[in-house]
Coordinates of C-alpha atoms in Angstrom, one line a residue:
M4 CA 125.8 74.8 105.9
R5 CA 124.8 73.3 109.2
K6 CA 125.9 76.4 111.1
F7 CA 123.7 78.5 108.8
I8 CA 120.7 76.3 109.5
V9 CA 121.2 76.6 113.2
V10 CA 121.5 80.4 113.0
I11 CA 118.2 80.5 111.0
M12 CA 116.4 78.2 113.5
V13 CA 117.6 80.3 116.5
S14 CA 116.5 83.5 114.7
L15 CA 113.1 82.1 113.9
T16 CA 112.7 81.0 117.5
L17 CA 113.6 84.4 118.9
V18 CA 111.2 86.1 116.5
G19 CA 108.4 83.7 117.5
C20 CA 109.1 84.4 121.2
N21 CA 108.8 88.1 120.6
Y22 CA 105.5 87.9 118.8
S23 CA 102.5 88.9 120.9
G24 CA 98.8 89.2 120.1
E25 CA 98.9 92.8 121.2
G26 CA 99.8 95.4 118.7
K27 CA 102.0 98.5 118.8
H28 CA 99.3 100.5 117.0
D29 CA 99.1 104.2 117.4
P30 CA 95.8 104.8 119.1
E31 CA 95.2 108.1 117.2
T32 CA 96.4 107.0 113.7
L33 CA 95.0 104.5 111.2
Q34 CA 98.0 103.1 109.4
V35 CA 97.2 101.6 106.0
L36 CA 100.1 99.8 104.4
F37 CA 100.1 98.9 100.7
L38 CA 102.7 96.3 99.7
T39 CA 101.7 96.3 96.1
S40 CA 102.9 96.9 92.6
I41 CA 101.0 100.1 92.5
P42 CA 103.5 102.8 91.4
L43 CA 104.7 104.8 94.4
E44 CA 103.9 108.1 92.7
Y45 CA 100.2 107.3 93.3
S46 CA 100.7 107.7 97.1
E47 CA 99.0 111.1 97.3
T48 CA 96.1 109.9 95.1
V49 CA 95.5 106.8 97.2
E50 CA 95.7 108.8 100.4
D51 CA 93.2 111.3 99.1
Y52 CA 90.8 108.5 98.1
I53 CA 91.0 107.0 101.6
R54 CA 90.6 110.4 103.2
D55 CA 87.4 111.0 101.2
I56 CA 86.0 107.7 102.5
L57 CA 87.0 108.4 106.1
V58 CA 86.1 112.1 106.2
D59 CA 83.8 111.7 109.2
E60 CA 86.4 109.8 111.2
I61 CA 89.1 112.2 110.3
D62 CA 86.9 115.1 111.3
D63 CA 86.4 113.3 114.7
G64 CA 90.2 113.4 115.2
L65 CA 91.5 110.2 113.5
N66 CA 94.9 110.7 111.8
L67 CA 95.7 108.8 108.7
E68 CA 99.0 107.4 107.5
V69 CA 99.1 105.7 104.1
T70 CA 102.3 104.0 103.0
L71 CA 102.8 102.6 99.5
A72 CA 105.8 100.2 99.2
M73 CA 106.9 97.6 96.7
P74 CA 105.6 94.1 97.5
N75 CA 108.2 92.2 99.4
F76 CA 107.9 89.0 101.5
D77 CA 110.6 90.1 104.0
R78 CA 108.9 93.5 104.5
L79 CA 105.5 91.8 105.0
T80 CA 107.0 89.5 107.6
I81 CA 108.5 92.4 109.5
E82 CA 105.3 94.4 109.4
V83 CA 103.2 91.5 110.6
M84 CA 105.6 90.9 113.5
N85 CA 105.7 94.6 114.4
R86 CA 101.9 94.9 114.5
E87 CA 102.0 98.6 113.8
A88 CA 100.0 98.7 110.6
D89 CA 96.2 98.5 111.1
M90 CA 95.4 97.4 107.6
F91 CA 97.3 95.7 104.7
I92 CA 96.6 95.8 101.0
I93 CA 98.9 93.4 99.2
D94 CA 99.6 91.9 95.9
G95 CA 98.0 88.5 95.4
W96 CA 101.2 86.5 95.6
L97 CA 101.6 87.6 99.2
I98 CA 98.3 86.1 100.3
P99 CA 99.6 82.8 101.6
P100 CA 102.1 84.3 104.1
L101 CA 99.6 86.9 105.3
L102 CA 96.6 84.6 105.6
D103 CA 96.8 84.0 109.3
P104 CA 93.9 83.7 111.8
L105 CA 96.1 84.9 114.6
G106 CA 97.0 88.2 112.9
L107 CA 93.9 89.1 110.9
T108 CA 90.3 90.0 111.7
V109 CA 87.5 87.8 110.5
L110 CA 85.7 89.4 107.5
D111 CA 82.9 86.9 107.2
Q112 CA 80.3 89.8 106.8
F113 CA 81.7 90.2 103.3
Y114 CA 81.5 86.5 102.4
E115 CA 78.5 86.9 100.0
Q116 CA 80.2 89.8 98.2
I117 CA 83.2 87.6 97.2
D118 CA 83.0 85.6 94.0
P119 CA 82.4 81.9 95.0
E120 CA 85.0 80.8 92.4
V121 CA 87.8 82.7 94.2
R122 CA 86.5 82.9 97.8
A123 CA 88.6 80.0 99.1
T124 CA 91.8 81.9 98.3
Y125 CA 90.9 84.4 101.0
M126 CA 89.8 81.9 103.6
T127 CA 91.6 79.7 106.2
E128 CA 90.8 77.8 109.3
N129 CA 90.4 79.7 112.5
E130 CA 92.9 79.4 115.3
A131 CA 91.2 76.4 116.9
G132 CA 91.0 74.6 113.5
T133 CA 87.3 74.1 113.8
D134 CA 85.9 76.3 111.1
E135 CA 87.0 78.3 108.0
H136 CA 86.6 82.1 107.9
L137 CA 87.3 84.9 105.4
Y138 CA 90.4 86.9 106.5
L139 CA 91.2 88.8 103.3
V140 CA 89.0 90.3 100.6
P141 CA 89.9 90.8 96.9
L142 CA 90.2 94.2 95.4
N143 CA 90.2 93.0 91.8
E144 CA 88.3 94.1 88.7
G145 CA 84.7 94.7 89.5
S146 CA 85.4 96.0 93.0
A147 CA 84.7 99.7 93.8
F148 CA 88.4 100.1 94.6
H149 CA 89.4 98.9 91.1
E150 CA 86.7 101.0 89.5
Y151 CA 87.9 104.2 91.2
T152 CA 91.6 103.7 91.0
G153 CA 91.9 101.6 87.8
F154 CA 94.9 99.8 89.2
I155 CA 95.5 96.4 87.6
V156 CA 97.9 94.0 89.3
E157 CA 98.5 90.7 87.5
S158 CA 98.3 88.7 90.7
G159 CA 95.3 90.7 92.0
L160 CA 95.1 92.7 95.2
A161 CA 93.8 91.7 98.7
A162 CA 93.0 93.7 101.8
G163 CA 93.0 92.6 105.4
I164 CA 92.6 94.2 108.9
V165 CA 95.1 93.4 111.6
S166 CA 93.3 91.8 114.5
S167 CA 94.9 93.9 117.2
S168 CA 94.1 97.2 115.5
P169 CA 92.2 99.8 117.6
H170 CA 90.8 101.2 114.4
Q171 CA 88.6 98.3 113.3
D172 CA 85.5 100.4 112.5
A173 CA 87.4 102.7 110.1
A174 CA 89.1 99.7 108.4
F175 CA 85.8 97.9 108.0
K176 CA 84.4 101.1 106.5
L177 CA 87.2 101.1 103.9
I178 CA 86.6 97.5 102.9
E179 CA 82.8 98.1 102.7
E180 CA 83.4 101.0 100.3
W181 CA 86.1 99.2 98.3
L182 CA 84.0 96.1 97.6

C-alpha cells in the first residue's frame, strides 16, 4: 500500500510540473468539449446549433470542433492538463474539479444573469485569494441553451472558457447566446 501511495504522489508531482498556463490550442479551431450525459447521437445537432450562433466567425475562417463525451472525472483532468479545449460544458457533478481560477476565464459580466440562489456554485476565489469571481455559468432550465436543446441533466450543466484560449470572443458569444 505504501508503494502505491508513493507512485501516486510522484505521478501527481510530475503532472503538476508539466502544467503550464499556456495552452496547446489550435489557433484556427474553436474546440468545444461536452463532458455531459447528453446522448452522443446528438453530436451533429449540437454542432449545428453552435455553428448557427458562430456563423460570422466561421465565415471569417474560424474552424469548429465539437466533441460530445460521457462525463468522466479522469477525462476532465486530462483535458484540463492538456489545455487544448477552448471551452467546457460539463455535468454539474464535475463543477468542483473544474472550478479553478488558474484554468478558467472570469465570467463576471454574466453575474446578474445567474440566479442568486445558485450563483455561489459557479464562483470561487481568484488566484490571489483576494476576491470571488464567476468562472462557470449554468445552462439549466430557463437558459436559452436548455430552451433550444431541451436537454435535461439531473445535476445540471455548466459552461466555462479556458483562460489560455485564443478564441475567447467566440466562446463569450456562445455563453451570451446560451444564457
